[in-house]
Coordinates of C-alpha atoms in Angstrom, one line a residue:
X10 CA -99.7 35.2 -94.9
X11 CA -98.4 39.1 -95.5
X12 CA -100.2 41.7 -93.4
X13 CA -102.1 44.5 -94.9
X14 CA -99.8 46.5 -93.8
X15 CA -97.3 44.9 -95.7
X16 CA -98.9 45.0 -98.9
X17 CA -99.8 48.7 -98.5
X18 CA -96.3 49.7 -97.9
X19 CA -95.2 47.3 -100.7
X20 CA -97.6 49.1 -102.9
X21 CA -96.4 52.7 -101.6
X22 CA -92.9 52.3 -102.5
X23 CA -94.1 51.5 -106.3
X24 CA -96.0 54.1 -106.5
X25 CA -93.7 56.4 -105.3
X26 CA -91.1 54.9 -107.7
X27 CA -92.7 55.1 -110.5
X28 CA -93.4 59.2 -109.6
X29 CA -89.8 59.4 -108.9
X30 CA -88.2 58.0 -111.1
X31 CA -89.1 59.9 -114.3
X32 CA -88.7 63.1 -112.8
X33 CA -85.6 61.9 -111.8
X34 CA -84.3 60.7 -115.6
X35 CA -86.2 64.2 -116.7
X36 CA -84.0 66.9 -114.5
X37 CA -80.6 65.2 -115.2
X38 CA -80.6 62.9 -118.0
X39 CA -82.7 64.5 -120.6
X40 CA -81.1 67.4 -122.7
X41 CA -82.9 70.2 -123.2
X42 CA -83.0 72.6 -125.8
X43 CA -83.6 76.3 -124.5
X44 CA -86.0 78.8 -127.1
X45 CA -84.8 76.3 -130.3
X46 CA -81.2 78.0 -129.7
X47 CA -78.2 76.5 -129.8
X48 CA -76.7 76.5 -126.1
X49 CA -73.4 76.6 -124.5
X50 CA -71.8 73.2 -124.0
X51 CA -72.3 71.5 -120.4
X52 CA -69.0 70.4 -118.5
X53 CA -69.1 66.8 -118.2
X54 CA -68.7 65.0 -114.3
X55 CA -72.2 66.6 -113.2
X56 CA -73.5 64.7 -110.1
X57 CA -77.7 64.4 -109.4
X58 CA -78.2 67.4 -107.1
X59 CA -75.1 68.8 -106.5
X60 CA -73.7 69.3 -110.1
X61 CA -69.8 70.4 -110.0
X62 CA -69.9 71.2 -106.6
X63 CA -67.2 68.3 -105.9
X64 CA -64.8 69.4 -108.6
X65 CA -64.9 73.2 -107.5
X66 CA -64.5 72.1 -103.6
X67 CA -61.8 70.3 -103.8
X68 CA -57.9 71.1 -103.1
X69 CA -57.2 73.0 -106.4
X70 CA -58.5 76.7 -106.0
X71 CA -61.6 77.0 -108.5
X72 CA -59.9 79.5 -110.3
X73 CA -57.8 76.9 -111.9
X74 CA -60.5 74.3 -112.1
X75 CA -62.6 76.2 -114.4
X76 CA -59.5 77.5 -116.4
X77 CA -59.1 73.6 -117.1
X78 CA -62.6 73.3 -117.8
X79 CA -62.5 76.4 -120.4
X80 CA -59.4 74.7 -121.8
X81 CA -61.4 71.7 -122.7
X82 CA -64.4 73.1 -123.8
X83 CA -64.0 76.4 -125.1
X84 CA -63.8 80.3 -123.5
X85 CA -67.5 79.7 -122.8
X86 CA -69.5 76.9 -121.7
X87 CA -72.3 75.9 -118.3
X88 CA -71.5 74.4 -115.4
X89 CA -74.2 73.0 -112.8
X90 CA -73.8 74.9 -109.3
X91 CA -76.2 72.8 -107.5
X92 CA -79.6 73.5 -109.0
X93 CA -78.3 76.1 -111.0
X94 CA -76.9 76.2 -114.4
X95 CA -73.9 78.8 -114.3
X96 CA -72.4 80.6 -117.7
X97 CA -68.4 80.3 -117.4
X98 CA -66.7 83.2 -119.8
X99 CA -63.2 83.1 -120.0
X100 CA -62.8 85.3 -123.5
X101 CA -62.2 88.8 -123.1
X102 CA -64.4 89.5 -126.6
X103 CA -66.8 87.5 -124.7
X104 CA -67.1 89.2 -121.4
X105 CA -67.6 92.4 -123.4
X106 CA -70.8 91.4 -125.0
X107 CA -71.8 90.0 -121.5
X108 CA -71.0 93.1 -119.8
X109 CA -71.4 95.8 -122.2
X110 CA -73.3 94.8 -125.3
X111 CA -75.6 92.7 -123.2
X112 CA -75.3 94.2 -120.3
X113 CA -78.9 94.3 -118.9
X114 CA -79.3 90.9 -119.4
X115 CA -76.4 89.8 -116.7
X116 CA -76.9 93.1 -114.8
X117 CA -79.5 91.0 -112.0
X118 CA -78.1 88.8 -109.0
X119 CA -79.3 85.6 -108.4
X120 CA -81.1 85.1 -105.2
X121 CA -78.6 83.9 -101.9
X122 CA -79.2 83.9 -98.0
X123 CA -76.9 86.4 -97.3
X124 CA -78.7 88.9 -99.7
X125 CA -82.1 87.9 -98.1
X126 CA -80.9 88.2 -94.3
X127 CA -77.9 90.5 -94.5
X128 CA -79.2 92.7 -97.0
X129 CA -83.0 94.0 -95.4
X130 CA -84.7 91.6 -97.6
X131 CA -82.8 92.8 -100.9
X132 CA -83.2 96.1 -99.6
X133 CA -79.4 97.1 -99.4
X134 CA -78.1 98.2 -103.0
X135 CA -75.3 96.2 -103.4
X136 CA -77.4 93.1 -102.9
X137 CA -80.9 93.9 -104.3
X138 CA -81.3 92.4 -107.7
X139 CA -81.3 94.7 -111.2
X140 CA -84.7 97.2 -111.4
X141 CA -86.5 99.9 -111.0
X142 CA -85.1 99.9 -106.9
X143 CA -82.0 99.2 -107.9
X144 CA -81.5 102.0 -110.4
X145 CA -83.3 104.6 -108.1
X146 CA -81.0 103.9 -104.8
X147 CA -78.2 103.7 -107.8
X148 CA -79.2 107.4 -108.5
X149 CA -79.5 109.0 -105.0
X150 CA -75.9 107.6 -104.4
X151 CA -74.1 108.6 -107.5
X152 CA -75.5 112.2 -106.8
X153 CA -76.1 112.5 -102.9
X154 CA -72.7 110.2 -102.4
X155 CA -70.2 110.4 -104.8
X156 CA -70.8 113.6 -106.7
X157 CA -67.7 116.1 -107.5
X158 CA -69.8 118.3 -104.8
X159 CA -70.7 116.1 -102.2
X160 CA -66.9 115.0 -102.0
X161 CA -66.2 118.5 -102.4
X162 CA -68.2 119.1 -99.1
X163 CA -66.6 115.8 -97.5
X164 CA -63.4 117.4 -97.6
X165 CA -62.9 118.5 -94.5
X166 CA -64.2 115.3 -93.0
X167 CA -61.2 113.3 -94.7
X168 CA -58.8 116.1 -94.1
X169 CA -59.5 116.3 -90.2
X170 CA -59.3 112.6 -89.4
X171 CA -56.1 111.8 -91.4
X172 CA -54.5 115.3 -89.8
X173 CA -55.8 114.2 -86.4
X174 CA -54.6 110.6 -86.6
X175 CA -51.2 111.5 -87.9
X176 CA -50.6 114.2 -85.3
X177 CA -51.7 111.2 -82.6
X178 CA -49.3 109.4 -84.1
X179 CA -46.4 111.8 -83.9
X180 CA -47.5 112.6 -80.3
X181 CA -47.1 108.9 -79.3
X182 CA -43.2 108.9 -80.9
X183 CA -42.8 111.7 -79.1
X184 CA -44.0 109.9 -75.7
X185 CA -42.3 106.5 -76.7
X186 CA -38.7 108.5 -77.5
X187 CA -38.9 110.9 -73.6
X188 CA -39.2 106.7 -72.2
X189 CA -35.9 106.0 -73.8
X190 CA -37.2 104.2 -76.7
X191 CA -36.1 104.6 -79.8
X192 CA -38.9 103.0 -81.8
X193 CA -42.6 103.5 -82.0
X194 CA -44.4 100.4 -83.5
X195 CA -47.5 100.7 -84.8
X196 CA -49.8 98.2 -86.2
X197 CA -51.1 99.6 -89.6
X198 CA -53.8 97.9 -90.4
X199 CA -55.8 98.5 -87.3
X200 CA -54.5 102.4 -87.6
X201 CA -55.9 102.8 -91.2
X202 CA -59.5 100.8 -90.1
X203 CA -59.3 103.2 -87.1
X204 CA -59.4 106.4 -90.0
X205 CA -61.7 104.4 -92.5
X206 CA -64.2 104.2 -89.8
X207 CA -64.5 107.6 -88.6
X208 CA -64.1 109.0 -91.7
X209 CA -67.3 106.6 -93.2
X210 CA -69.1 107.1 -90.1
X211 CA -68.2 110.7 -89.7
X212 CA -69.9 111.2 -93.4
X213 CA -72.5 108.8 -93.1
X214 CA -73.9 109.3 -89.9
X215 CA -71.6 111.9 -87.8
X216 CA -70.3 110.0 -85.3
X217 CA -67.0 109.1 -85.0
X218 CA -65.2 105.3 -84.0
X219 CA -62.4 105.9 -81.7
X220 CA -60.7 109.3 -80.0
X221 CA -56.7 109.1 -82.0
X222 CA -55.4 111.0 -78.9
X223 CA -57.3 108.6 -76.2
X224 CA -57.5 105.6 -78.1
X225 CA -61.0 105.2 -75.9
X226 CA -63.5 102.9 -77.8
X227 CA -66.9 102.1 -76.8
X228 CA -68.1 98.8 -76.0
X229 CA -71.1 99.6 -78.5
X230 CA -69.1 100.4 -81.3
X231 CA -66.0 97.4 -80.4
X232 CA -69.3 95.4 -80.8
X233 CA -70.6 97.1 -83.6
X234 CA -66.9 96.7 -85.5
X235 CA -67.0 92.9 -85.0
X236 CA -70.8 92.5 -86.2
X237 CA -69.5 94.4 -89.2
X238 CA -66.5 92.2 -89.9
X239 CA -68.6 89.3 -89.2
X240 CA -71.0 90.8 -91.8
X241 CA -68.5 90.8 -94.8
X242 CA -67.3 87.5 -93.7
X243 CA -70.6 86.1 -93.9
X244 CA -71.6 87.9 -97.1
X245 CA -68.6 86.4 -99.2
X246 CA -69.6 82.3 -97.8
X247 CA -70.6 80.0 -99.6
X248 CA -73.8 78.6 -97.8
X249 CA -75.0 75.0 -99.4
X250 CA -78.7 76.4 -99.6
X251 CA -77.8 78.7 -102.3
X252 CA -77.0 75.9 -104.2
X253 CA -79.4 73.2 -103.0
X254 CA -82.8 75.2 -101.3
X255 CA -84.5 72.5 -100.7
X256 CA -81.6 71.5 -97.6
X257 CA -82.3 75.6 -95.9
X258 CA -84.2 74.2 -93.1
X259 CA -81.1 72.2 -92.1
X260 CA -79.0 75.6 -91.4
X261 CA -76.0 73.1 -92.7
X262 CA -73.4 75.1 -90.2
X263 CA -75.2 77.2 -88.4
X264 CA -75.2 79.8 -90.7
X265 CA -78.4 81.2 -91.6
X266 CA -78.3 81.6 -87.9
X267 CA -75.4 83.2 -87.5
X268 CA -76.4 85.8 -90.2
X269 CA -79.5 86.4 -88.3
X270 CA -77.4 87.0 -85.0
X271 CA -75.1 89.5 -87.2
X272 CA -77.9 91.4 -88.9
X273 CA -79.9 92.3 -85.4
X274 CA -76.9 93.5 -84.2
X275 CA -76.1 95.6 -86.9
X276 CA -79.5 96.9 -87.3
X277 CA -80.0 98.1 -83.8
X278 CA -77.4 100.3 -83.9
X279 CA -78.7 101.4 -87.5
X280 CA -82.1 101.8 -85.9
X281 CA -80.6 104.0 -83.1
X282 CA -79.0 106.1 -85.4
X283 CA -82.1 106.3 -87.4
X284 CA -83.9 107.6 -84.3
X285 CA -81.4 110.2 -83.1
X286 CA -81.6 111.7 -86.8
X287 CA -85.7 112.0 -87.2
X288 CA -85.0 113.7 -83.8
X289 CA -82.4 116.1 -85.2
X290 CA -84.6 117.0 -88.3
X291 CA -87.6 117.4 -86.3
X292 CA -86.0 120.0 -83.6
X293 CA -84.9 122.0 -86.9
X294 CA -80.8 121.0 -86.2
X295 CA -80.1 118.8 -89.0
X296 CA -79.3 121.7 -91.4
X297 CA -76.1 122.7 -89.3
X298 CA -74.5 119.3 -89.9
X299 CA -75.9 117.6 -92.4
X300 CA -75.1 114.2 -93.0
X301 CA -75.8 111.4 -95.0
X302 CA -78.7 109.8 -93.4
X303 CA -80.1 113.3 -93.0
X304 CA -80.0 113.3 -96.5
X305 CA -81.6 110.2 -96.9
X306 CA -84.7 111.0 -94.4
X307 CA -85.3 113.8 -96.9
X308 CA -85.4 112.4 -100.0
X309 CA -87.0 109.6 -99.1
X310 CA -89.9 111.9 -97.7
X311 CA -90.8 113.2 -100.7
X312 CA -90.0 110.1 -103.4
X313 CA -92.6 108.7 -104.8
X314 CA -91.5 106.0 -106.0
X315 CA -90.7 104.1 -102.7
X316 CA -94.4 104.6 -101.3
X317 CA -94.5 100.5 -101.7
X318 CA -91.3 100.1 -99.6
X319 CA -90.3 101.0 -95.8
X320 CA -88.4 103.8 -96.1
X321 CA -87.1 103.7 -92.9
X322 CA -85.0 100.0 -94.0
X323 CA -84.4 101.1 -97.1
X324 CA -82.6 104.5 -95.2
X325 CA -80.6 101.8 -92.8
X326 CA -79.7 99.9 -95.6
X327 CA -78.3 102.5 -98.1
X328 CA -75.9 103.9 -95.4
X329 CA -74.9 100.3 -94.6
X330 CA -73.8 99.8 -97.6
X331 CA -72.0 102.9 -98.2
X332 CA -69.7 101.7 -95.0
X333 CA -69.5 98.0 -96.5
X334 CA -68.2 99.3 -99.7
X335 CA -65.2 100.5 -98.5
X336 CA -64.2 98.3 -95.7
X337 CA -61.6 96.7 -97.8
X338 CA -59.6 100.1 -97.9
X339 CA -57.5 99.8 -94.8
X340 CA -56.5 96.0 -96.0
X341 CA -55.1 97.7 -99.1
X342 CA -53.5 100.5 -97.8
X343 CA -51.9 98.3 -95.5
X344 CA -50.7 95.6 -97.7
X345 CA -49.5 98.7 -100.4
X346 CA -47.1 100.5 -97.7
X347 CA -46.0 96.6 -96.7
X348 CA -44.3 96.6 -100.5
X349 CA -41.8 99.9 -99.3
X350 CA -38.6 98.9 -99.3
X351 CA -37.5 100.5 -96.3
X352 CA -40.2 99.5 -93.8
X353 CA -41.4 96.7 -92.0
X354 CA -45.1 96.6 -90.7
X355 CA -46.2 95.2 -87.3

């Protein structure tokens, strides 16, 4: 004779079938029609849950994947990234009405970990998703940042550091040839992140990375340079709870936890900054040598339309990002005097 245990659990399992099962049939068999419109065909080879995932993960970059794709089904048409239906554009006629025509429409981001962790809480510009933020922070940085006279009084800033890191330069040949050496080599790429970092930081936040003549780094900022490179690193990864939520409380690789690591470290030595700059303003000094953030802490006072925000993370983040925006120009600098004929980089 079965148990009553038996028979509940027996009973259980239909019951959770039968709640399972249509939902099941309902998310990945039914089609759907979307506002009576007529939409974009679906690649075919979806898999429950993970959609394409396994045809864009596989040896063949996904570059050439979806070019396939496009070849079969036309220069536009969905794929399923996980949970989320993507629109693939591959028509340049297209991708002008996507990006111009119907531009606020495809302006916003979806929502990913990195953004959420790396980026204050979709508090950094470059991550926060299309608005009324988005278009404010937009604003102060087109005209506090990148203004004919803002550049105009960064100048000087650029002009020093390059001068200053050549003539370093020039005095280590000069050292290397009295030691009977004829040639100086120099490793580029770390020279140009050497000026792209003091010349960010210099503007952002005046401070500078590393002494040209000295070469003496701080441990803070060696530190501070790795949490950074770790931070675009971890910003451009794919992480499997973008594309499946439900599996974030795994941290499948560690991840989310590595991004955590990365963002407290960057954002102690924001938050120091931060402090020694309300400091500044309030002993009446700022005005000498203004910079960036001391722009910030100003406008920010009197803007209105933050009062709903933390100013002080949406300060931090702002002059993150102004830093992460440009750390790819010593990689392209590098790799551009690598194509001279006549030299050979170390």
């Amino acid at each position: 004779m079965d148990s009553p245990f038996q028979f509940s659990a027996t009973v259980v399992v239909l019951i959770l079938s039968a709640l399972i099962t249509p939902l099941i049939y309902y998310l990945f068999w039914v089609p759907r029609k979307e506002n009576g419109k007529r939409a974009p065909p679906e690649a075919a080879g979806a898999w429950p849950l993970i959609g394409h995932l396994h045809l864009l993960g596989g040896s063949q970059p996904p570059h050439i994947t979806l070019g396939n794709l496009a070849d079969k089904y036309g220069p536009i048409f969905t794929v399923k990234l996980g949970v989320h239906r993507t629109l693939i554009v591959s028509n340049s006629e297209m991708a002008k009405d996507c990006l111009t025509t119907n531009d606020k429409a495809f302006a916003t981001r979806p929502k990913a970990l990195a953004m959420d962790i790396l980026g204050y809480n979709y508090n950094m510009f470059g991550f926060s998703p299309y608005g009324t933020y988005w278009r404010n922070i937009r604003k102060i940085i087109t005209l506090e940042v990148l203004s004919n006279h803002r550049l105009e009084i960064f100048k000087s800033v650029r002009e020093d550091e390059v001068r200053d890191a050549v003539e370093a330069l020039y005095q280590q040949w000069i050292n290397n040839k009295s030691n009977s050496q004829k040639k100086l080599l120099v490793e580029m790429k770390g020279w140009f992140s050497d000026i792209t970092l003091n010349v960010i930081l210099k503007i952002i936040v005046n401070k500078r990375y590393v002494d040209y003549v000295s070469h003496r780094e701080e441990k803070s900022s060696d530190e501070w340079r790795e949490s950074l490179r770790t931070f675009s690193e971890l910003s451009g990864m794919f992480v499997v709870s973008d594309a499946l939520p439900f599996l974030r409380w795994m941290d499948l690789g560690g991840v989310e936890k590595a991004m955590k690591r990365t963002a407290k470290n960057i954002d102690h030595a924001a938050e120091k900054w931060l402090e020694e700059h309300k400091q500044k303003k309030a002993s009446g000094t700022a005005k000498r040598e203004e910079d960036f953030m001391d722009l910030m802490l100003s406008i920010l006072d009197d803007a209105k339309e933050f009062l709903n925000r933390n100013t002080d993370t949406i300060n931090k983040a702002t002059c993150l990002v102004c830093y992460v925006s440009t750390n790819l120009w010593y990689i392209i600098k590098a790799y551009k005097l690598s194509q001279h004929p006549f030299l050979t980089l170390n």
